[in-house]
PDB file of C-alpha atoms in Angstrom:
ATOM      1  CA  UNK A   1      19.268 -65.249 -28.865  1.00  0.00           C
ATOM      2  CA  UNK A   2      17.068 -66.138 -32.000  1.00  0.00           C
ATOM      3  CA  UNK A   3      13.733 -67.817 -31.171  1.00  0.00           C
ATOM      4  CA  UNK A   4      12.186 -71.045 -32.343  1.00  0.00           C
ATOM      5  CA  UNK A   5      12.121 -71.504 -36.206  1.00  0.00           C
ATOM      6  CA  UNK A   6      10.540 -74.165 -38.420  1.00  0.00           C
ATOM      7  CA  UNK A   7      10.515 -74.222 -41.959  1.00  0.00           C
ATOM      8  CA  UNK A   8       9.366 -74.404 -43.975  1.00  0.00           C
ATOM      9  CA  UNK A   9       6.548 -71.430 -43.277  1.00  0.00           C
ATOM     10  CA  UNK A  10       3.902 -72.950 -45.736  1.00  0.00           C
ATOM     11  CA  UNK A  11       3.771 -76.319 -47.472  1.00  0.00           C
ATOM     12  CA  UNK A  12       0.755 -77.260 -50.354  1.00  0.00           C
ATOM     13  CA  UNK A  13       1.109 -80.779 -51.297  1.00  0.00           C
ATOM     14  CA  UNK A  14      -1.178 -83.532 -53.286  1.00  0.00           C
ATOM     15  CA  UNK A  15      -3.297 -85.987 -51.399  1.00  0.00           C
ATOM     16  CA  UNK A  16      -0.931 -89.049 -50.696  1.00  0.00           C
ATOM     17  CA  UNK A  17       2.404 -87.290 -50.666  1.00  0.00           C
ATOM     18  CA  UNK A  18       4.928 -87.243 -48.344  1.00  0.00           C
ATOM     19  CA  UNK A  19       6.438 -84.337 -46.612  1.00  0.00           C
ATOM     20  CA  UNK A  20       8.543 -83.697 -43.374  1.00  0.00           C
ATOM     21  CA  UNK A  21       9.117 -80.534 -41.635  1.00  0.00           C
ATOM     22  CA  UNK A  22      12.113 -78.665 -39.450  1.00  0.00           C
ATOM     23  CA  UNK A  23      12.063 -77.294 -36.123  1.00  0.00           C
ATOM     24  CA  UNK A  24      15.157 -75.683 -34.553  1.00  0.00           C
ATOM     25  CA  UNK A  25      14.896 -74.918 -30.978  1.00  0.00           C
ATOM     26  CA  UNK A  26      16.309 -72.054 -29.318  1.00  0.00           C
ATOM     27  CA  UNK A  27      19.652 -73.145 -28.570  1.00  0.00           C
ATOM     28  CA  UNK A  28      20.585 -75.425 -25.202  1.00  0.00           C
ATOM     29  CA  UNK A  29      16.681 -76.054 -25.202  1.00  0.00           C
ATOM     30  CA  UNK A  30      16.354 -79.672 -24.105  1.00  0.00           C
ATOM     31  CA  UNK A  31      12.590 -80.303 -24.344  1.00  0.00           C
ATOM     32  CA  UNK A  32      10.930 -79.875 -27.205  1.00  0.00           C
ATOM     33  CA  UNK A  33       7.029 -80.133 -27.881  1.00  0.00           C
ATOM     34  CA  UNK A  34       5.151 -80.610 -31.217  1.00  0.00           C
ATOM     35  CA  UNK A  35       1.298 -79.325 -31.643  1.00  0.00           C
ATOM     36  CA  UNK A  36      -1.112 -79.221 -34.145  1.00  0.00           C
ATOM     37  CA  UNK A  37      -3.538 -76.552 -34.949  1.00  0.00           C
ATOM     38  CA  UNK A  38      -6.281 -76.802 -36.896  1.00  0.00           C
ATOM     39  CA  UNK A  39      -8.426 -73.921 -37.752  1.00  0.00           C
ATOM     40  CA  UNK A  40     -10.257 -72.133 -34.830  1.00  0.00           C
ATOM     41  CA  UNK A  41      -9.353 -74.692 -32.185  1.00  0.00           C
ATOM     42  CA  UNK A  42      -6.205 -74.201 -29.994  1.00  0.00           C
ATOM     43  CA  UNK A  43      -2.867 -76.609 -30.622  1.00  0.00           C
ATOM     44  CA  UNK A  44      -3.330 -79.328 -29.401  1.00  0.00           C
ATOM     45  CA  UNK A  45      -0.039 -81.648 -28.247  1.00  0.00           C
ATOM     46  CA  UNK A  46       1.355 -84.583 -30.323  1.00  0.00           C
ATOM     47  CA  UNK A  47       4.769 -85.547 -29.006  1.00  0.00           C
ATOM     48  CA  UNK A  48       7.568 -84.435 -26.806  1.00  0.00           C
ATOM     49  CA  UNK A  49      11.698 -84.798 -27.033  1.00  0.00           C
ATOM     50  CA  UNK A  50      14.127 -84.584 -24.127  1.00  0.00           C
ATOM     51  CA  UNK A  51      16.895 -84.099 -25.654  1.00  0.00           C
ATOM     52  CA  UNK A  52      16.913 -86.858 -28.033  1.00  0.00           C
ATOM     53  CA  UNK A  53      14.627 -89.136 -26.356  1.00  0.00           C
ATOM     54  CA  UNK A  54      10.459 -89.418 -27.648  1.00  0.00           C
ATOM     55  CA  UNK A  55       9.147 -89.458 -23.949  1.00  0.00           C
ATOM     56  CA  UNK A  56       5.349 -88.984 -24.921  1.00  0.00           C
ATOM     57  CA  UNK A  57       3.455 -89.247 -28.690  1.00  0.00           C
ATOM     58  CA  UNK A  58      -0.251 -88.359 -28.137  1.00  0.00           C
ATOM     59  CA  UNK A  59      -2.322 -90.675 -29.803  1.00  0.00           C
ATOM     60  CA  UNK A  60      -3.263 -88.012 -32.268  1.00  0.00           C
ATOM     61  CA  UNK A  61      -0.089 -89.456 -34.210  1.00  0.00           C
ATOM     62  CA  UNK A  62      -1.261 -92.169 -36.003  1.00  0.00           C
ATOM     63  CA  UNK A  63       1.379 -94.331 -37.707  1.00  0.00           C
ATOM     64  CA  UNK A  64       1.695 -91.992 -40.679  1.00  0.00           C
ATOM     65  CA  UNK A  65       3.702 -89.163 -38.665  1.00  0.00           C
ATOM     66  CA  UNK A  66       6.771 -89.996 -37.333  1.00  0.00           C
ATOM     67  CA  UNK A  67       9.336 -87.465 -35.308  1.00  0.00           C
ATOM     68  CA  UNK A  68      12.727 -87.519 -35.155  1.00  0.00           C
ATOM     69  CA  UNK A  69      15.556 -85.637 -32.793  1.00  0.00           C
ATOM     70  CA  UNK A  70      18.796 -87.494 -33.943  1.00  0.00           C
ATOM     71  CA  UNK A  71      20.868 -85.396 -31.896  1.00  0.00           C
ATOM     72  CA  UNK A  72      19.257 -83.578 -29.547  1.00  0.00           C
ATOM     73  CA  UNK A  73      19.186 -80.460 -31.006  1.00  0.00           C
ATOM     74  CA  UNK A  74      16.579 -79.831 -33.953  1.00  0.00           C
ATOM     75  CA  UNK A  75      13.903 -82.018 -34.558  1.00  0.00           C
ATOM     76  CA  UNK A  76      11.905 -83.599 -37.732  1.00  0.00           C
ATOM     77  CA  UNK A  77       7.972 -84.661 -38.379  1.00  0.00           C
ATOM     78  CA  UNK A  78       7.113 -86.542 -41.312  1.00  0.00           C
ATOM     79  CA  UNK A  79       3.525 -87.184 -42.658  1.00  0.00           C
ATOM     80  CA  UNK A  80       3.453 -90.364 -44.981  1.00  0.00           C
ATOM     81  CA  UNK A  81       0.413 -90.644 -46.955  1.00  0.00           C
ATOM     82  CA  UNK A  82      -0.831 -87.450 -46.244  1.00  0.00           C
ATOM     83  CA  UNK A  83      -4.919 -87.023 -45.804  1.00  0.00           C
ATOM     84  CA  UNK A  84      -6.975 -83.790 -46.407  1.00  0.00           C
ATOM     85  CA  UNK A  85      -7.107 -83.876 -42.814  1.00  0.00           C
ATOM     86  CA  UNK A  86      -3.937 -83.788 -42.128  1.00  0.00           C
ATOM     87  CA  UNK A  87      -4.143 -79.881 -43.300  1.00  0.00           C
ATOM     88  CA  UNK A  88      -3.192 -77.715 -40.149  1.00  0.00           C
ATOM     89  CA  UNK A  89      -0.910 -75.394 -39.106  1.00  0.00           C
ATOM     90  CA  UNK A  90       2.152 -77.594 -37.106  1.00  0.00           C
ATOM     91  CA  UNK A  91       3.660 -76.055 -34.517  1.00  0.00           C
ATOM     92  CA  UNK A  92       7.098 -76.702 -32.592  1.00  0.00           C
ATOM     93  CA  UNK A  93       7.779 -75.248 -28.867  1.00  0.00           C
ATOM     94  CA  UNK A  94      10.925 -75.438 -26.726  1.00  0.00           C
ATOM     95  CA  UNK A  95      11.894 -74.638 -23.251  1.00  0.00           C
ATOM     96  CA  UNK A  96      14.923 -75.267 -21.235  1.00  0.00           C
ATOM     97  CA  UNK A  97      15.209 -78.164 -18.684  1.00  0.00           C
ATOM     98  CA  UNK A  98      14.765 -76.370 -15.776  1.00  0.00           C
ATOM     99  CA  UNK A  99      12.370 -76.983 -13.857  1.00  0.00           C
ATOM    100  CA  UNK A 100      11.082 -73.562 -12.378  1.00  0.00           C
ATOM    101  CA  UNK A 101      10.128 -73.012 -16.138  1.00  0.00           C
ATOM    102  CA  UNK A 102       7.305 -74.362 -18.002  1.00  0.00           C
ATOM    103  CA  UNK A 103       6.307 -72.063 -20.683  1.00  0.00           C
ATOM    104  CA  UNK A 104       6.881 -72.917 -23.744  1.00  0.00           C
ATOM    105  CA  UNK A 105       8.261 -70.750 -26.275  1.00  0.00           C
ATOM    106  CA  UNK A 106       6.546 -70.850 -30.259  1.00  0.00           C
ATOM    107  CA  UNK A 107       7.559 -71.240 -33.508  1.00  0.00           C
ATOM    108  CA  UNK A 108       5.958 -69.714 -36.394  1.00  0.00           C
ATOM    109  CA  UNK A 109       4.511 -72.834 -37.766  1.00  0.00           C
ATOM    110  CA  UNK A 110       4.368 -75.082 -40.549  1.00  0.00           C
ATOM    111  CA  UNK A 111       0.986 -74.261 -42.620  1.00  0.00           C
ATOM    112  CA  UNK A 112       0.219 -77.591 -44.119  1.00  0.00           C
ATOM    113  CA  UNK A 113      -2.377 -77.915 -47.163  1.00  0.00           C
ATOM    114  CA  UNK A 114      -3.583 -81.195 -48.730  1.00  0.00           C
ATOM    115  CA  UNK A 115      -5.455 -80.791 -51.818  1.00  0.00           C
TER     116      UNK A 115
ATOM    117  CA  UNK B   1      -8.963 -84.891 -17.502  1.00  0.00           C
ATOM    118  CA  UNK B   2      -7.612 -81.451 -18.096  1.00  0.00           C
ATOM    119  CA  UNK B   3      -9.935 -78.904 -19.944  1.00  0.00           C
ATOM    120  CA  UNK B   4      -9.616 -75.732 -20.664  1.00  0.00           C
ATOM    121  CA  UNK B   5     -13.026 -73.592 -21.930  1.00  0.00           C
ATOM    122  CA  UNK B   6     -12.849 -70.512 -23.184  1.00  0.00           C
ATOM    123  CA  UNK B   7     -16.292 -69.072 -23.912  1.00  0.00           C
ATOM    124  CA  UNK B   8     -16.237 -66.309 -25.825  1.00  0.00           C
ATOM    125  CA  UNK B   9     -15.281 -66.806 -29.400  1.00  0.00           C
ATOM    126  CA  UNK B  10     -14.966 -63.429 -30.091  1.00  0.00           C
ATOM    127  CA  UNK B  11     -14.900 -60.144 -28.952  1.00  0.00           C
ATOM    128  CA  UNK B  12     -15.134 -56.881 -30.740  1.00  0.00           C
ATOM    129  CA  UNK B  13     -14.181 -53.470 -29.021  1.00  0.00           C
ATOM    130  CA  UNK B  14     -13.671 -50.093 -29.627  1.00  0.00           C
ATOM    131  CA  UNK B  15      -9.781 -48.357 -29.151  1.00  0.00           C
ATOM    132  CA  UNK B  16      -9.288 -47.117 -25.522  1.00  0.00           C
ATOM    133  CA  UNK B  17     -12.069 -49.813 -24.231  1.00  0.00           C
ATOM    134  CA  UNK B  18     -11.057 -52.533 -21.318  1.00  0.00           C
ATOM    135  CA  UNK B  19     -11.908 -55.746 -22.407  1.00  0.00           C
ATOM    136  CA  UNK B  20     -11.692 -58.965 -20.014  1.00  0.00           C
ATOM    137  CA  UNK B  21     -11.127 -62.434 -21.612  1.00  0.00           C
ATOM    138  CA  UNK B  22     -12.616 -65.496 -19.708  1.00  0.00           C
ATOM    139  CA  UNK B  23     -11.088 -69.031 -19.043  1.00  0.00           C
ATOM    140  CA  UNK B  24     -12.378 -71.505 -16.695  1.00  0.00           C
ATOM    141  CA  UNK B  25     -10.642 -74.908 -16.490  1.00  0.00           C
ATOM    142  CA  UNK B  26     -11.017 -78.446 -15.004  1.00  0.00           C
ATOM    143  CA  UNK B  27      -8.465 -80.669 -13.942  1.00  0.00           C
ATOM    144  CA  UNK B  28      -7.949 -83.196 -10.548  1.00  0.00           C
ATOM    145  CA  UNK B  29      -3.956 -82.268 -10.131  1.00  0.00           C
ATOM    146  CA  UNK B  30      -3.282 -80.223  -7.319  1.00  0.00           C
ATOM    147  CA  UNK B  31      -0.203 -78.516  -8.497  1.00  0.00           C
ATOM    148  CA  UNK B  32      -0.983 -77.243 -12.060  1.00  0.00           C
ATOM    149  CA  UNK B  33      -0.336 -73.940 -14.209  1.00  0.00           C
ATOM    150  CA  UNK B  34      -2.245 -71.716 -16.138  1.00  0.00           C
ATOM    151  CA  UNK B  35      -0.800 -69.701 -19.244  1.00  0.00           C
ATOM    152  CA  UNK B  36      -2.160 -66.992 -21.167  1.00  0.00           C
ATOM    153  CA  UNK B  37      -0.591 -67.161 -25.007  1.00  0.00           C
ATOM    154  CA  UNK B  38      -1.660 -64.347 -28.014  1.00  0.00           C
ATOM    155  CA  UNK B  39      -1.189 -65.717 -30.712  1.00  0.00           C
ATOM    156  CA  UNK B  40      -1.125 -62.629 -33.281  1.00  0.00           C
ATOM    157  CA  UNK B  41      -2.117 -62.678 -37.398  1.00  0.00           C
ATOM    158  CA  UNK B  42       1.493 -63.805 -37.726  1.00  0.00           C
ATOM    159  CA  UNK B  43       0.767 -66.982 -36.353  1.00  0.00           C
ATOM    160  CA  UNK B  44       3.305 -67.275 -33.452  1.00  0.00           C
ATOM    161  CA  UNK B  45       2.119 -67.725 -30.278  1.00  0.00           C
ATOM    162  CA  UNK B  46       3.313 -65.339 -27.623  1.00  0.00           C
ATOM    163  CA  UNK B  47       3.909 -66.514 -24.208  1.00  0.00           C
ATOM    164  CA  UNK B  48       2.138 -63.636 -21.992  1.00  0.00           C
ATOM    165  CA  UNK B  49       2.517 -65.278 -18.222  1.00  0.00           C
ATOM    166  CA  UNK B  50       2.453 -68.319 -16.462  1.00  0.00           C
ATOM    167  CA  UNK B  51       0.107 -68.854 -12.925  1.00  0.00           C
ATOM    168  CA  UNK B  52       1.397 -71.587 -10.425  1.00  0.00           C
ATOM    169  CA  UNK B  53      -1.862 -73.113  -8.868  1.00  0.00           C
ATOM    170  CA  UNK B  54      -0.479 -72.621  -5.109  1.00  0.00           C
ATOM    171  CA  UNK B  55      -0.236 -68.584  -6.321  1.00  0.00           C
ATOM    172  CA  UNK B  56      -3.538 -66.836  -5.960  1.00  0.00           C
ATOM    173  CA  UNK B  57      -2.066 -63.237  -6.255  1.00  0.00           C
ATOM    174  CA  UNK B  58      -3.496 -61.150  -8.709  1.00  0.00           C
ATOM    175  CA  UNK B  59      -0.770 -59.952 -11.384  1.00  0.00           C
ATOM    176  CA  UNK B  60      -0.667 -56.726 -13.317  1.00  0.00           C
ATOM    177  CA  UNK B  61       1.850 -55.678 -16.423  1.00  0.00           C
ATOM    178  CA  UNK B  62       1.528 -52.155 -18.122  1.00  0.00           C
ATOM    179  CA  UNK B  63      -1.758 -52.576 -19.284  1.00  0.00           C
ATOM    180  CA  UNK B  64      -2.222 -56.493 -18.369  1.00  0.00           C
ATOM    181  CA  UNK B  65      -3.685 -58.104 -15.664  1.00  0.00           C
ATOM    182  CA  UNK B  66      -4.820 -61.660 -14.454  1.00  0.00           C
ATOM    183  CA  UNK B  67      -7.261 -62.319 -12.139  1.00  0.00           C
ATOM    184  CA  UNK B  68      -6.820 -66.177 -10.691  1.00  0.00           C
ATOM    185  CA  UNK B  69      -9.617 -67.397  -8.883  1.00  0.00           C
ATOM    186  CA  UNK B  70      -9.224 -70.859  -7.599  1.00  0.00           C
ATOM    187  CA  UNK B  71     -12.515 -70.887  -6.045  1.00  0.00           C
ATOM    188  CA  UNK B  72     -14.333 -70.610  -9.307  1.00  0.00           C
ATOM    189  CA  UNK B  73     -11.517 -72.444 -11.369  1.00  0.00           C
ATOM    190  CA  UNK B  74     -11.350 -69.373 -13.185  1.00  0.00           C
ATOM    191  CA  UNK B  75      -8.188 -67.384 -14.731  1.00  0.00           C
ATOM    192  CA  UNK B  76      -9.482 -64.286 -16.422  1.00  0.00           C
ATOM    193  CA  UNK B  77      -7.489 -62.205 -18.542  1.00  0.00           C
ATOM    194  CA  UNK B  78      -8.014 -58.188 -18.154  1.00  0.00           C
ATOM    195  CA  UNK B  79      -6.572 -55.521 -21.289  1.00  0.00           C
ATOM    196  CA  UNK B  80      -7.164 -51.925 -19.842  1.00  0.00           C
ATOM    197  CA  UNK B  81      -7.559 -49.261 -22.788  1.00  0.00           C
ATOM    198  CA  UNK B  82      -7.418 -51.681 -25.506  1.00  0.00           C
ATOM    199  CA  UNK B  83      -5.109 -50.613 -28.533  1.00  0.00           C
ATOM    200  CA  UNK B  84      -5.746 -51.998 -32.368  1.00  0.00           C
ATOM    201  CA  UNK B  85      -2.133 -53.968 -31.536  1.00  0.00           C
ATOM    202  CA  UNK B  86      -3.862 -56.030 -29.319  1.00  0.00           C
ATOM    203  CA  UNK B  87      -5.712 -57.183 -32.326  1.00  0.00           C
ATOM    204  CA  UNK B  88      -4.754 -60.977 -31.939  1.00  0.00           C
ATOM    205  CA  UNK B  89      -6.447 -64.635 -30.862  1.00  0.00           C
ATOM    206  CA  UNK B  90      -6.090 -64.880 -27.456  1.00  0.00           C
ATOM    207  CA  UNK B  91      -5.137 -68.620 -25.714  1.00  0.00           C
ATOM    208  CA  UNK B  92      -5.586 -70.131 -22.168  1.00  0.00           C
ATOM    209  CA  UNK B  93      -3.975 -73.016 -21.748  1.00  0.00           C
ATOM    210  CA  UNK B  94      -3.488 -75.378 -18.321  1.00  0.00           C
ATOM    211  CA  UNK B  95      -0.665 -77.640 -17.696  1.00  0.00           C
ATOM    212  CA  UNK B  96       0.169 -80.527 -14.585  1.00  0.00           C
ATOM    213  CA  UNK B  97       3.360 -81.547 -13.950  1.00  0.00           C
ATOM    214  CA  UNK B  98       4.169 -85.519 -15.902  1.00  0.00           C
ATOM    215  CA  UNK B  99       6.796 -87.460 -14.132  1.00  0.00           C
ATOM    216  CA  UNK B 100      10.069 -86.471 -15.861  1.00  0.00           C
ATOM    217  CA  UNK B 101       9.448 -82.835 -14.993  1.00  0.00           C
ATOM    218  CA  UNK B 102       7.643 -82.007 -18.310  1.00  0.00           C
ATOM    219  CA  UNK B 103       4.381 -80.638 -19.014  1.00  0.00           C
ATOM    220  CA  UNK B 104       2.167 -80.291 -22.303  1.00  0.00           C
ATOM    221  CA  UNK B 105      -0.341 -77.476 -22.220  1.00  0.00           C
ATOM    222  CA  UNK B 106      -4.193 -78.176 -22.891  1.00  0.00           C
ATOM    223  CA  UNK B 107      -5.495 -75.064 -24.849  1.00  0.00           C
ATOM    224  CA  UNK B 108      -8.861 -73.629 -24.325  1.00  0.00           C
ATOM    225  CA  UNK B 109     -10.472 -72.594 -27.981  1.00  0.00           C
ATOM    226  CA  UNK B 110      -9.118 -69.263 -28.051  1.00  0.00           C
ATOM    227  CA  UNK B 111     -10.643 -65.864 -27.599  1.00  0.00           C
ATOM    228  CA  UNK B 112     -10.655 -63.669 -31.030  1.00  0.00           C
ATOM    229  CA  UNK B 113     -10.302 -60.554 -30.209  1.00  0.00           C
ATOM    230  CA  UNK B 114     -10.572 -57.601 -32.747  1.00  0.00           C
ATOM    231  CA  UNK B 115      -9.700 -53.815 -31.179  1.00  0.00           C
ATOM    232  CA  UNK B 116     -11.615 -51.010 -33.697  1.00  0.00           C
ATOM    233  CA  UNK B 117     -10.540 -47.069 -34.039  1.00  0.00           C
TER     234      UNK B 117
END
């Protein structure tokens, strides 16, 4: 059973650019969380899929990110226009739909840097 | 709201040393749950354990142990003879229940703690 992934691992890109990162669940994971962690804070949450259904965007997403499940299994997040502070390491958790569990299980993490 | 504070920012012991890592949290659910995360130089968090609020027994794993209080709000985090692999950010995080049966975790700050030879 192979954990949470994202890729990619580490992204550098210009002010203004676009970019989108992966996140592939651990398999037959329904819910899936995004967070974003900026340096020395903890993650903090952004948006969560059932299945292929956005049930909850924090309003830390403004209208420049956008996330995607198409099919229920892995999930996008784009950043249009990115900002310098948009730099942060992005973060995608899963966990099964059953209710007796609620931890969350990590990814590695996209490391985003805006220059 | 739901807050999590962890207070110490960081913490710097020697090997074989037993270090306890606070958290103290706030929130007005009555059914919630308290995690513990480390979160190593790799980056990836690690799910350590999960505390239902309506659990008050103390839980201990090898060297691990939690101590919930809900008196104090207070869900301390014990490592008994520290080893340098327990080198790692430490993260308490609180979570109620949202209809739907989902639940996003608040994160305290995170505890850095560094374990020395």
């Amino acid at each position: 059973d192979t954990g949470v992934s994202q890729n990619p691992r580490h992204k550098i890109t210009k002010r203004g650019q676009n970019v989108t990162f992966r996140c592939d669940p651990i398999s037959e994971h329904n819910r899936l969380y995004w967070y974003r962690q900026t340096l020395g804070q903890g993650p903090e949450f952004l948006t969560y899929f059932q299945n292929e259904a956005q049930l909850e965007k924090s309003r830390l997403l403004s209208d420049r990110f956008s996330a995607e499940r198409p099919k229920g299994s892995f999930s996008t997040l784009e950043i249009q226009r990115t900002e310098q502070g948009d730099s942060a390491m992005y973060l995608c958790a899963s966990s099964p739909l059953d209710r007796l569990t609620y931890e969350q299980y990590f990814g590695p993490g996209t490391r985003l840097t805006v220059t | 709201a739901q807050k999590v504070t962890q207070a110490q920012t960081e913490i710097s012991v020697v090997e074989k040393e037993d270090v306890t890592l606070d958290c103290v949290y706030e929130t007005r659910d009555t059914t919630y749950y308290l995690f513990w995360y480390k979160q190593p130089p790799s980056g990836e968090l690690v799910f350590l354990i999960r505390r239902n609020s309506f659990d008050e027994q103390n839980e201990i794993s090898g060297r691990y142990s939690w101590n919930f209080q809900k008196s104090t709000s207070s869900f301390n985090f014990t490592i008994t003879a520290s080893q340098v692999v327990d080198s790692a950010v430490y993260f308490c995080a609180l979570s109620g229940i949202v209809s739907g049966g989902y639940n996003k975790l608040i994160f305290g700050a995170g505890t850095r703690l560094a374990v020395h030879p």
